[in-house]
RNA sequence: GGAGCCAUCGCCAAGCGGUAAGGCCGCAGCCUGCAAAGCUGCUAUCCCCGGUUCAAAUCCGGGUGGCUCCUCCA
């Protein structure tokens, strides 16, 4: 398996710190709002990584956190008049539900900041004791970036004296402009506070991930985990800070490899709350099938930016449709073994830093070749079994193609409509047999107007939702 | 102001020094009562200018254009 390491900026062979096992930690969402397409893309990218590693025989342990203490959440609590647990559990549930609709598997460990306070406090105290962190009069605790000689190694940010250029407002009590809060003391009674030795308050954003990783993973004296993942925007400052805290607290590096996924853009611009162009996953799932969305969002390499657009989504659907039409032709057959050449090639493509484009092209070729074979001999039982097995393998590796194919083409059609379609088709078949083509074509027109396309096959007429 | 990423057929998108994958669209054909579906065939020298090399879309330098990070962010 080769993966692109965004710290070394090169593709590297994955050599896990424990042979045969891979530990992954991915930064999850801050749960104060609904998930958008960007969250989906990140989740999908690392889901693909996990599936590929498992297919290669690795034992994968994946952790994805929920940040459930945060300024934004506190704002929402005040505005909505609900408790913090009410708000966070609502969005966690929705997140998990929507990701499930995209076929994203659950992480093995799903830590929450609120459940990790002991680990957070311990790590901060360690940093204070070792002299890497300092408490100011307000009770806030900052990390002293000047004490970490390797600060900047992750994001390759040079130690420029950017005081004048920095857009960050400086707190007077900070020793260095880059120092960041490990702990924020309560400013007034309304704040959500947790008691610690240094002050009553709440953790900073960056410390959560470091503490959770130390709590749940026990790596080696070199690294805590194999792979740390997240969106490209987290590289700095979030991951830089995580790495610094962990390095200084534990004496070893946080992760052996760092992977970052590209953004989802809308009309060529990053999708973000501040730009007001967020596309919520729940709205996307309202309009499109989860499996199609999955196929589409995964169809561009995870490191590239992804420009979301409906036209391309429909192209993705067409490609998925082709796989399901092949499945229709072979469906009642039981799976035998997938074609070795196909399976090997598919795994090889995914092993190369998740080269999905190659994988999808291999699938398209497999579909075309087997359609051709079935055109020649539609009763080849062994071939059909192999095709079923191929599709099952695709489903396990890439997470699509698992549905019952006739049902796939009828998503969103209710029973009443279905009955009407069946009646019209029966009438059309009669008309056709009576050579009454005017009538049969009229029925076809009527169905097309209903959004139904039909196709005559040797086994009778089948229909699809257009 | 600083740092980085990207630029391949009408559109999406692989390629990681050895002579341009795949999909959509389009055209021609097979199949079909006609369609649809399926199949076959056809369609790019890689933003511009230099350089390195026997050989460059791929490496280096300089432009131009787009995006991102330096503030919460997937």
PDB file of N, CA and C in Angstrom, chain A residues 251-347:
ATOM      1  N   UNK A 251       7.056  12.741  24.294  1.00  0.00           N
ATOM      2  CA  UNK A 251       8.438  12.506  23.905  1.00  0.00           C
ATOM      3  C   UNK A 251       8.584  11.770  22.590  1.00  0.00           C
ATOM      4  N   UNK A 252       7.450  11.487  21.933  1.00  0.00           N
ATOM      5  CA  UNK A 252       7.559  10.893  20.597  1.00  0.00           C
ATOM      6  C   UNK A 252       6.543  11.528  19.658  1.00  0.00           C
ATOM      7  N   UNK A 253       6.689  11.207  18.380  1.00  0.00           N
ATOM      8  CA  UNK A 253       5.815  11.819  17.384  1.00  0.00           C
ATOM      9  C   UNK A 253       4.405  11.249  17.469  1.00  0.00           C
ATOM     10  N   UNK A 254       3.457  12.050  17.030  1.00  0.00           N
ATOM     11  CA  UNK A 254       2.054  11.651  17.088  1.00  0.00           C
ATOM     12  C   UNK A 254       1.730  10.576  16.048  1.00  0.00           C
ATOM     13  N   UNK A 255       2.040  10.866  14.801  1.00  0.00           N
ATOM     14  CA  UNK A 255       1.649   9.948  13.734  1.00  0.00           C
ATOM     15  C   UNK A 255       2.802   9.727  12.768  1.00  0.00           C
ATOM     16  N   UNK A 256       2.837   8.523  12.231  1.00  0.00           N
ATOM     17  CA  UNK A 256       3.892   8.212  11.257  1.00  0.00           C
ATOM     18  C   UNK A 256       3.569   8.824   9.899  1.00  0.00           C
ATOM     19  N   UNK A 257       2.286   8.827   9.554  1.00  0.00           N
ATOM     20  CA  UNK A 257       1.868   9.388   8.259  1.00  0.00           C
ATOM     21  C   UNK A 257       0.711  10.360   8.479  1.00  0.00           C
ATOM     22  N   UNK A 258       0.680  11.358   7.628  1.00  0.00           N
ATOM     23  CA  UNK A 258      -0.415  12.340   7.680  1.00  0.00           C
ATOM     24  C   UNK A 258      -1.099  12.385   6.324  1.00  0.00           C
ATOM     25  N   UNK A 259      -2.409  12.276   6.326  1.00  0.00           N
ATOM     26  CA  UNK A 259      -3.137  12.323   5.056  1.00  0.00           C
ATOM     27  C   UNK A 259      -4.212  13.414   5.136  1.00  0.00           C
ATOM     28  N   UNK A 260      -4.318  14.169   4.057  1.00  0.00           N
ATOM     29  CA  UNK A 260      -5.302  15.254   4.038  1.00  0.00           C
ATOM     30  C   UNK A 260      -6.140  15.210   2.768  1.00  0.00           C
ATOM     31  N   UNK A 261      -7.430  15.339   2.947  1.00  0.00           N
ATOM     32  CA  UNK A 261      -8.313  15.321   1.779  1.00  0.00           C
ATOM     33  C   UNK A 261      -8.600  16.743   1.296  1.00  0.00           C
ATOM     34  N   UNK A 262      -8.856  16.843  -0.011  1.00  0.00           N
ATOM     35  CA  UNK A 262      -9.148  18.143  -0.618  1.00  0.00           C
ATOM     36  C   UNK A 262     -10.564  18.602  -0.297  1.00  0.00           C
ATOM     37  N   UNK A 263     -10.865  19.798  -0.750  1.00  0.00           N
ATOM     38  CA  UNK A 263     -12.163  20.409  -0.434  1.00  0.00           C
ATOM     39  C   UNK A 263     -13.250  20.121  -1.438  1.00  0.00           C
ATOM     40  N   UNK A 264     -14.454  20.297  -0.963  1.00  0.00           N
ATOM     41  CA  UNK A 264     -15.586  20.347  -1.874  1.00  0.00           C
ATOM     42  C   UNK A 264     -15.826  21.814  -2.180  1.00  0.00           C
ATOM     43  N   UNK A 265     -15.882  22.124  -3.445  1.00  0.00           N
ATOM     44  CA  UNK A 265     -16.138  23.499  -3.835  1.00  0.00           C
ATOM     45  C   UNK A 265     -17.494  23.593  -4.516  1.00  0.00           C
ATOM     46  N   UNK A 266     -18.083  24.756  -4.381  1.00  0.00           N
ATOM     47  CA  UNK A 266     -19.333  25.033  -5.082  1.00  0.00           C
ATOM     48  C   UNK A 266     -19.011  26.199  -6.003  1.00  0.00           C
ATOM     49  N   UNK A 267     -19.211  26.007  -7.286  1.00  0.00           N
ATOM     50  CA  UNK A 267     -18.885  27.053  -8.256  1.00  0.00           C
ATOM     51  C   UNK A 267     -17.445  27.541  -8.106  1.00  0.00           C
ATOM     52  N   UNK A 268     -16.539  26.599  -7.895  1.00  0.00           N
ATOM     53  CA  UNK A 268     -15.128  26.949  -7.885  1.00  0.00           C
ATOM     54  C   UNK A 268     -14.633  27.595  -6.614  1.00  0.00           C
ATOM     55  N   UNK A 269     -15.466  27.671  -5.595  1.00  0.00           N
ATOM     56  CA  UNK A 269     -15.021  28.260  -4.340  1.00  0.00           C
ATOM     57  C   UNK A 269     -15.254  27.298  -3.198  1.00  0.00           C
ATOM     58  N   UNK A 270     -14.382  27.370  -2.229  1.00  0.00           N
ATOM     59  CA  UNK A 270     -14.516  26.524  -1.056  1.00  0.00           C
ATOM     60  C   UNK A 270     -15.895  26.719  -0.424  1.00  0.00           C
ATOM     61  N   UNK A 271     -16.480  25.594  -0.075  1.00  0.00           N
ATOM     62  CA  UNK A 271     -17.778  25.662   0.567  1.00  0.00           C
ATOM     63  C   UNK A 271     -17.548  25.956   2.047  1.00  0.00           C
ATOM     64  N   UNK A 272     -18.115  26.979   2.553  1.00  0.00           N
ATOM     65  CA  UNK A 272     -17.933  27.248   3.977  1.00  0.00           C
ATOM     66  C   UNK A 272     -19.077  28.070   4.528  1.00  0.00           C
ATOM     67  N   UNK A 273     -19.191  27.994   5.813  1.00  0.00           N
ATOM     68  CA  UNK A 273     -20.255  28.713   6.483  1.00  0.00           C
ATOM     69  C   UNK A 273     -20.167  30.201   6.203  1.00  0.00           C
ATOM     70  N   UNK A 274     -18.935  30.726   6.274  1.00  0.00           N
ATOM     71  CA  UNK A 274     -18.790  32.172   6.143  1.00  0.00           C
ATOM     72  C   UNK A 274     -19.156  32.662   4.743  1.00  0.00           C
ATOM     73  N   UNK A 275     -18.955  31.785   3.738  1.00  0.00           N
ATOM     74  CA  UNK A 275     -19.314  32.208   2.379  1.00  0.00           C
ATOM     75  C   UNK A 275     -20.802  31.994   2.100  1.00  0.00           C
ATOM     76  N   UNK A 276     -21.448  31.286   3.000  1.00  0.00           N
ATOM     77  CA  UNK A 276     -22.880  31.060   2.836  1.00  0.00           C
ATOM     78  C   UNK A 276     -23.230  30.155   1.679  1.00  0.00           C
ATOM     79  N   UNK A 277     -22.279  29.330   1.260  1.00  0.00           N
ATOM     80  CA  UNK A 277     -22.593  28.434   0.144  1.00  0.00           C
ATOM     81  C   UNK A 277     -22.538  26.965   0.567  1.00  0.00           C
ATOM     82  N   UNK A 278     -22.824  26.714   1.818  1.00  0.00           N
ATOM     83  CA  UNK A 278     -22.816  25.336   2.314  1.00  0.00           C
ATOM     84  C   UNK A 278     -23.906  24.511   1.645  1.00  0.00           C
ATOM     85  N   UNK A 279     -23.557  23.286   1.330  1.00  0.00           N
ATOM     86  CA  UNK A 279     -24.537  22.356   0.814  1.00  0.00           C
ATOM     87  C   UNK A 279     -24.647  21.250   1.855  1.00  0.00           C
ATOM     88  N   UNK A 280     -25.750  21.247   2.557  1.00  0.00           N
ATOM     89  CA  UNK A 280     -25.896  20.275   3.624  1.00  0.00           C
ATOM     90  C   UNK A 280     -26.146  18.888   3.053  1.00  0.00           C
ATOM     91  N   UNK A 281     -25.561  17.941   3.738  1.00  0.00           N
ATOM     92  CA  UNK A 281     -25.705  16.559   3.318  1.00  0.00           C
ATOM     93  C   UNK A 281     -27.170  16.123   3.347  1.00  0.00           C
ATOM     94  N   UNK A 282     -27.903  16.600   4.339  1.00  0.00           N
ATOM     95  CA  UNK A 282     -29.311  16.190   4.442  1.00  0.00           C
ATOM     96  C   UNK A 282     -30.115  16.656   3.221  1.00  0.00           C
ATOM     97  N   UNK A 283     -29.755  17.828   2.698  1.00  0.00           N
ATOM     98  CA  UNK A 283     -30.456  18.321   1.508  1.00  0.00           C
ATOM     99  C   UNK A 283     -30.051  17.525   0.272  1.00  0.00           C
ATOM    100  N   UNK A 284     -28.766  17.200   0.208  1.00  0.00           N
ATOM    101  CA  UNK A 284     -28.284  16.407  -0.923  1.00  0.00           C
ATOM    102  C   UNK A 284     -28.950  15.036  -0.922  1.00  0.00           C
ATOM    103  N   UNK A 285     -29.094  14.454   0.268  1.00  0.00           N
ATOM    104  CA  UNK A 285     -29.705  13.130   0.366  1.00  0.00           C
ATOM    105  C   UNK A 285     -31.201  13.165   0.064  1.00  0.00           C
ATOM    106  N   UNK A 286     -31.773  14.342   0.255  1.00  0.00           N
ATOM    107  CA  UNK A 286     -33.184  14.524  -0.094  1.00  0.00           C
ATOM    108  C   UNK A 286     -33.363  14.435  -1.611  1.00  0.00           C
ATOM    109  N   UNK A 287     -32.388  14.993  -2.325  1.00  0.00           N
ATOM    110  CA  UNK A 287     -32.491  15.095  -3.776  1.00  0.00           C
ATOM    111  C   UNK A 287     -31.895  13.900  -4.506  1.00  0.00           C
ATOM    112  N   UNK A 288     -30.863  13.299  -3.928  1.00  0.00           N
ATOM    113  CA  UNK A 288     -30.171  12.227  -4.646  1.00  0.00           C
ATOM    114  C   UNK A 288     -30.014  11.007  -3.755  1.00  0.00           C
ATOM    115  N   UNK A 289     -29.903   9.867  -4.410  1.00  0.00           N
ATOM    116  CA  UNK A 289     -29.690   8.619  -3.687  1.00  0.00           C
ATOM    117  C   UNK A 289     -28.303   8.620  -3.038  1.00  0.00           C
ATOM    118  N   UNK A 290     -28.227   8.094  -1.819  1.00  0.00           N
ATOM    119  CA  UNK A 290     -26.967   8.070  -1.081  1.00  0.00           C
ATOM    120  C   UNK A 290     -25.858   7.335  -1.800  1.00  0.00           C
ATOM    121  N   UNK A 291     -26.236   6.270  -2.477  1.00  0.00           N
ATOM    122  CA  UNK A 291     -25.219   5.481  -3.169  1.00  0.00           C
ATOM    123  C   UNK A 291     -24.644   6.257  -4.364  1.00  0.00           C
ATOM    124  N   UNK A 292     -25.505   6.991  -5.052  1.00  0.00           N
ATOM    125  CA  UNK A 292     -25.052   7.813  -6.177  1.00  0.00           C
ATOM    126  C   UNK A 292     -24.133   8.923  -5.663  1.00  0.00           C
ATOM    127  N   UNK A 293     -24.523   9.529  -4.555  1.00  0.00           N
ATOM    128  CA  UNK A 293     -23.688  10.567  -3.954  1.00  0.00           C
ATOM    129  C   UNK A 293     -22.329  10.012  -3.561  1.00  0.00           C
ATOM    130  N   UNK A 294     -22.351   8.825  -3.005  1.00  0.00           N
ATOM    131  CA  UNK A 294     -21.094   8.189  -2.628  1.00  0.00           C
ATOM    132  C   UNK A 294     -20.203   7.990  -3.848  1.00  0.00           C
ATOM    133  N   UNK A 295     -20.794   7.420  -4.881  1.00  0.00           N
ATOM    134  CA  UNK A 295     -20.035   7.172  -6.114  1.00  0.00           C
ATOM    135  C   UNK A 295     -19.470   8.491  -6.633  1.00  0.00           C
ATOM    136  N   UNK A 296     -20.320   9.489  -6.670  1.00  0.00           N
ATOM    137  CA  UNK A 296     -19.897  10.786  -7.217  1.00  0.00           C
ATOM    138  C   UNK A 296     -18.791  11.429  -6.377  1.00  0.00           C
ATOM    139  N   UNK A 297     -19.001  11.511  -5.071  1.00  0.00           N
ATOM    140  CA  UNK A 297     -18.021  12.181  -4.209  1.00  0.00           C
ATOM    141  C   UNK A 297     -16.696  11.431  -4.144  1.00  0.00           C
ATOM    142  N   UNK A 298     -16.741  10.138  -4.424  1.00  0.00           N
ATOM    143  CA  UNK A 298     -15.497   9.370  -4.427  1.00  0.00           C
ATOM    144  C   UNK A 298     -14.853   9.299  -5.801  1.00  0.00           C
ATOM    145  N   UNK A 299     -15.502   9.857  -6.812  1.00  0.00           N
ATOM    146  CA  UNK A 299     -15.002   9.646  -8.172  1.00  0.00           C
ATOM    147  C   UNK A 299     -13.804  10.528  -8.508  1.00  0.00           C
ATOM    148  N   UNK A 300     -13.532  11.500  -7.689  1.00  0.00           N
ATOM    149  CA  UNK A 300     -12.346  12.336  -7.876  1.00  0.00           C
ATOM    150  C   UNK A 300     -11.371  11.984  -6.760  1.00  0.00           C
ATOM    151  N   UNK A 301     -10.102  11.897  -7.093  1.00  0.00           N
ATOM    152  CA  UNK A 301      -9.080  11.531  -6.107  1.00  0.00           C
ATOM    153  C   UNK A 301      -9.212  12.378  -4.846  1.00  0.00           C
ATOM    154  N   UNK A 302      -9.047  11.737  -3.695  1.00  0.00           N
ATOM    155  CA  UNK A 302      -9.332  12.424  -2.425  1.00  0.00           C
ATOM    156  C   UNK A 302      -8.475  13.656  -2.190  1.00  0.00           C
ATOM    157  N   UNK A 303      -7.283  13.705  -2.805  1.00  0.00           N
ATOM    158  CA  UNK A 303      -6.426  14.864  -2.542  1.00  0.00           C
ATOM    159  C   UNK A 303      -6.798  16.079  -3.388  1.00  0.00           C
ATOM    160  N   UNK A 304      -7.494  15.840  -4.478  1.00  0.00           N
ATOM    161  CA  UNK A 304      -7.882  16.968  -5.335  1.00  0.00           C
ATOM    162  C   UNK A 304      -9.108  17.676  -4.773  1.00  0.00           C
ATOM    163  N   UNK A 305      -9.216  18.918  -5.111  1.00  0.00           N
ATOM    164  CA  UNK A 305     -10.445  19.615  -4.769  1.00  0.00           C
ATOM    165  C   UNK A 305     -11.562  19.064  -5.629  1.00  0.00           C
ATOM    166  N   UNK A 306     -12.741  19.153  -5.108  1.00  0.00           N
ATOM    167  CA  UNK A 306     -13.891  18.555  -5.769  1.00  0.00           C
ATOM    168  C   UNK A 306     -14.915  19.652  -6.042  1.00  0.00           C
ATOM    169  N   UNK A 307     -15.195  19.876  -7.304  1.00  0.00           N
ATOM    170  CA  UNK A 307     -16.168  20.913  -7.616  1.00  0.00           C
ATOM    171  C   UNK A 307     -17.540  20.280  -7.810  1.00  0.00           C
ATOM    172  N   UNK A 308     -18.381  20.435  -6.798  1.00  0.00           N
ATOM    173  CA  UNK A 308     -19.701  19.799  -6.825  1.00  0.00           C
ATOM    174  C   UNK A 308     -20.590  20.458  -7.870  1.00  0.00           C
ATOM    175  N   UNK A 309     -21.205  19.624  -8.691  1.00  0.00           N
ATOM    176  CA  UNK A 309     -22.128  20.174  -9.671  1.00  0.00           C
ATOM    177  C   UNK A 309     -23.072  19.076 -10.150  1.00  0.00           C
ATOM    178  N   UNK A 310     -24.290  19.448 -10.315  1.00  0.00           N
ATOM    179  CA  UNK A 310     -25.338  18.455 -10.551  1.00  0.00           C
ATOM    180  C   UNK A 310     -25.149  17.682 -11.855  1.00  0.00           C
ATOM    181  N   UNK A 311     -24.623  18.361 -12.850  1.00  0.00           N
ATOM    182  CA  UNK A 311     -24.417  17.719 -14.143  1.00  0.00           C
ATOM    183  C   UNK A 311     -23.450  16.540 -14.003  1.00  0.00           C
ATOM    184  N   UNK A 312     -22.360  16.769 -13.273  1.00  0.00           N
ATOM    185  CA  UNK A 312     -21.384  15.706 -13.078  1.00  0.00           C
ATOM    186  C   UNK A 312     -21.956  14.590 -12.213  1.00  0.00           C
ATOM    187  N   UNK A 313     -22.814  14.975 -11.296  1.00  0.00           N
ATOM    188  CA  UNK A 313     -23.441  13.957 -10.459  1.00  0.00           C
ATOM    189  C   UNK A 313     -24.292  13.018 -11.307  1.00  0.00           C
ATOM    190  N   UNK A 314     -24.968  13.577 -12.294  1.00  0.00           N
ATOM    191  CA  UNK A 314     -25.802  12.742 -13.161  1.00  0.00           C
ATOM    192  C   UNK A 314     -24.950  11.830 -14.030  1.00  0.00           C
ATOM    193  N   UNK A 315     -23.768  12.301 -14.415  1.00  0.00           N
ATOM    194  CA  UNK A 315     -22.840  11.446 -15.150  1.00  0.00           C
ATOM    195  C   UNK A 315     -22.409  10.281 -14.267  1.00  0.00           C
ATOM    196  N   UNK A 316     -22.129  10.590 -13.003  1.00  0.00           N
ATOM    197  CA  UNK A 316     -21.744   9.540 -12.058  1.00  0.00           C
ATOM    198  C   UNK A 316     -22.867   8.512 -11.937  1.00  0.00           C
ATOM    199  N   UNK A 317     -24.102   9.005 -11.892  1.00  0.00           N
ATOM    200  CA  UNK A 317     -25.245   8.088 -11.804  1.00  0.00           C
ATOM    201  C   UNK A 317     -25.300   7.177 -13.027  1.00  0.00           C
ATOM    202  N   UNK A 318     -25.042   7.737 -14.197  1.00  0.00           N
ATOM    203  CA  UNK A 318     -25.063   6.921 -15.417  1.00  0.00           C
ATOM    204  C   UNK A 318     -24.041   5.791 -15.363  1.00  0.00           C
ATOM    205  N   UNK A 319     -22.875   6.120 -14.801  1.00  0.00           N
ATOM    206  CA  UNK A 319     -21.838   5.086 -14.706  1.00  0.00           C
ATOM    207  C   UNK A 319     -22.274   3.991 -13.730  1.00  0.00           C
ATOM    208  N   UNK A 320     -22.864   4.402 -12.630  1.00  0.00           N
ATOM    209  CA  UNK A 320     -23.340   3.426 -11.649  1.00  0.00           C
ATOM    210  C   UNK A 320     -24.469   2.591 -12.259  1.00  0.00           C
ATOM    211  N   UNK A 321     -25.335   3.264 -13.019  1.00  0.00           N
ATOM    212  CA  UNK A 321     -26.444   2.564 -13.684  1.00  0.00           C
ATOM    213  C   UNK A 321     -25.932   1.401 -14.530  1.00  0.00           C
ATOM    214  N   UNK A 322     -24.837   1.639 -15.229  1.00  0.00           N
ATOM    215  CA  UNK A 322     -24.298   0.598 -16.106  1.00  0.00           C
ATOM    216  C   UNK A 322     -23.913  -0.653 -15.321  1.00  0.00           C
ATOM    217  N   UNK A 323     -23.350  -0.426 -14.154  1.00  0.00           N
ATOM    218  CA  UNK A 323     -22.993  -1.570 -13.309  1.00  0.00           C
ATOM    219  C   UNK A 323     -24.256  -2.327 -12.891  1.00  0.00           C
ATOM    220  N   UNK A 324     -25.286  -1.563 -12.539  1.00  0.00           N
ATOM    221  CA  UNK A 324     -26.525  -2.214 -12.095  1.00  0.00           C
ATOM    222  C   UNK A 324     -27.262  -2.897 -13.242  1.00  0.00           C
ATOM    223  N   UNK A 325     -27.118  -2.383 -14.468  1.00  0.00           N
ATOM    224  CA  UNK A 325     -27.759  -3.063 -15.604  1.00  0.00           C
ATOM    225  C   UNK A 325     -27.088  -4.404 -15.863  1.00  0.00           C
ATOM    226  N   UNK A 326     -25.771  -4.409 -15.677  1.00  0.00           N
ATOM    227  CA  UNK A 326     -25.081  -5.697 -15.800  1.00  0.00           C
ATOM    228  C   UNK A 326     -25.582  -6.642 -14.706  1.00  0.00           C
ATOM    229  N   UNK A 327     -25.739  -6.103 -13.521  1.00  0.00           N
ATOM    230  CA  UNK A 327     -26.187  -6.935 -12.408  1.00  0.00           C
ATOM    231  C   UNK A 327     -27.572  -7.508 -12.680  1.00  0.00           C
ATOM    232  N   UNK A 328     -28.415  -6.708 -13.348  1.00  0.00           N
ATOM    233  CA  UNK A 328     -29.745  -7.202 -13.724  1.00  0.00           C
ATOM    234  C   UNK A 328     -29.657  -8.458 -14.588  1.00  0.00           C
ATOM    235  N   UNK A 329     -28.630  -8.473 -15.440  1.00  0.00           N
ATOM    236  CA  UNK A 329     -28.514  -9.589 -16.391  1.00  0.00           C
ATOM    237  C   UNK A 329     -28.055 -10.883 -15.719  1.00  0.00           C
ATOM    238  N   UNK A 330     -27.457 -10.758 -14.531  1.00  0.00           N
ATOM    239  CA  UNK A 330     -26.876 -11.949 -13.903  1.00  0.00           C
ATOM    240  C   UNK A 330     -27.503 -12.284 -12.561  1.00  0.00           C
ATOM    241  N   UNK A 331     -28.485 -11.496 -12.159  1.00  0.00           N
ATOM    242  CA  UNK A 331     -28.902 -11.481 -10.766  1.00  0.00           C
ATOM    243  C   UNK A 331     -29.253 -12.794 -10.099  1.00  0.00           C
ATOM    244  N   UNK A 332     -30.066 -13.682 -10.636  1.00  0.00           N
ATOM    245  CA  UNK A 332     -30.414 -14.782  -9.723  1.00  0.00           C
ATOM    246  C   UNK A 332     -29.228 -15.698  -9.419  1.00  0.00           C
ATOM    247  N   UNK A 333     -28.143 -15.532 -10.137  1.00  0.00           N
ATOM    248  CA  UNK A 333     -26.997 -16.434  -9.949  1.00  0.00           C
ATOM    249  C   UNK A 333     -26.338 -16.222  -8.590  1.00  0.00           C
ATOM    250  N   UNK A 334     -25.754 -17.277  -8.079  1.00  0.00           N
ATOM    251  CA  UNK A 334     -24.985 -17.201  -6.841  1.00  0.00           C
ATOM    252  C   UNK A 334     -23.546 -16.813  -7.183  1.00  0.00           C
ATOM    253  N   UNK A 335     -22.899 -16.133  -6.274  1.00  0.00           N
ATOM    254  CA  UNK A 335     -21.527 -15.718  -6.519  1.00  0.00           C
ATOM    255  C   UNK A 335     -20.577 -16.902  -6.442  1.00  0.00           C
ATOM    256  N   UNK A 336     -19.642 -16.935  -7.390  1.00  0.00           N
ATOM    257  CA  UNK A 336     -18.542 -17.892  -7.262  1.00  0.00           C
ATOM    258  C   UNK A 336     -17.336 -17.110  -6.772  1.00  0.00           C
ATOM    259  N   UNK A 337     -16.254 -17.100  -7.531  1.00  0.00           N
ATOM    260  CA  UNK A 337     -15.095 -16.300  -7.147  1.00  0.00           C
ATOM    261  C   UNK A 337     -14.915 -15.166  -8.147  1.00  0.00           C
ATOM    262  N   UNK A 338     -14.525 -13.989  -7.661  1.00  0.00           N
ATOM    263  CA  UNK A 338     -14.294 -12.900  -8.612  1.00  0.00           C
ATOM    264  C   UNK A 338     -13.141 -13.227  -9.554  1.00  0.00           C
ATOM    265  N   UNK A 339     -13.208 -12.658 -10.720  1.00  0.00           N
ATOM    266  CA  UNK A 339     -12.140 -12.822 -11.697  1.00  0.00           C
ATOM    267  C   UNK A 339     -10.813 -12.346 -11.105  1.00  0.00           C
ATOM    268  N   UNK A 340      -9.819 -13.207 -11.156  1.00  0.00           N
ATOM    269  CA  UNK A 340      -8.550 -12.916 -10.482  1.00  0.00           C
ATOM    270  C   UNK A 340      -7.860 -11.685 -11.053  1.00  0.00           C
ATOM    271  N   UNK A 341      -7.830 -11.597 -12.373  1.00  0.00           N
ATOM    272  CA  UNK A 341      -7.156 -10.463 -13.005  1.00  0.00           C
ATOM    273  C   UNK A 341      -7.847  -9.160 -12.605  1.00  0.00           C
ATOM    274  N   UNK A 342      -9.172  -9.183 -12.650  1.00  0.00           N
ATOM    275  CA  UNK A 342      -9.950  -7.999 -12.295  1.00  0.00           C
ATOM    276  C   UNK A 342      -9.731  -7.618 -10.836  1.00  0.00           C
ATOM    277  N   UNK A 343      -9.846  -8.589  -9.972  1.00  0.00           N
ATOM    278  CA  UNK A 343      -9.703  -8.320  -8.542  1.00  0.00           C
ATOM    279  C   UNK A 343      -8.313  -7.775  -8.220  1.00  0.00           C
ATOM    280  N   UNK A 344      -7.307  -8.389  -8.795  1.00  0.00           N
ATOM    281  CA  UNK A 344      -5.933  -7.958  -8.549  1.00  0.00           C
ATOM    282  C   UNK A 344      -5.709  -6.528  -9.032  1.00  0.00           C
ATOM    283  N   UNK A 345      -6.204  -6.249 -10.223  1.00  0.00           N
ATOM    284  CA  UNK A 345      -6.013  -4.914 -10.793  1.00  0.00           C
ATOM    285  C   UNK A 345      -6.718  -3.851  -9.953  1.00  0.00           C
ATOM    286  N   UNK A 346      -7.916  -4.204  -9.501  1.00  0.00           N
ATOM    287  CA  UNK A 346      -8.694  -3.257  -8.696  1.00  0.00           C
ATOM    288  C   UNK A 346      -7.978  -2.951  -7.376  1.00  0.00           C
ATOM    289  N   UNK A 347      -7.485  -3.989  -6.740  1.00  0.00           N
ATOM    290  CA  UNK A 347      -6.769  -3.810  -5.480  1.00  0.00           C
ATOM    291  C   UNK A 347      -5.482  -3.025  -5.688  1.00  0.00           C
TER     292      UNK A 347
END
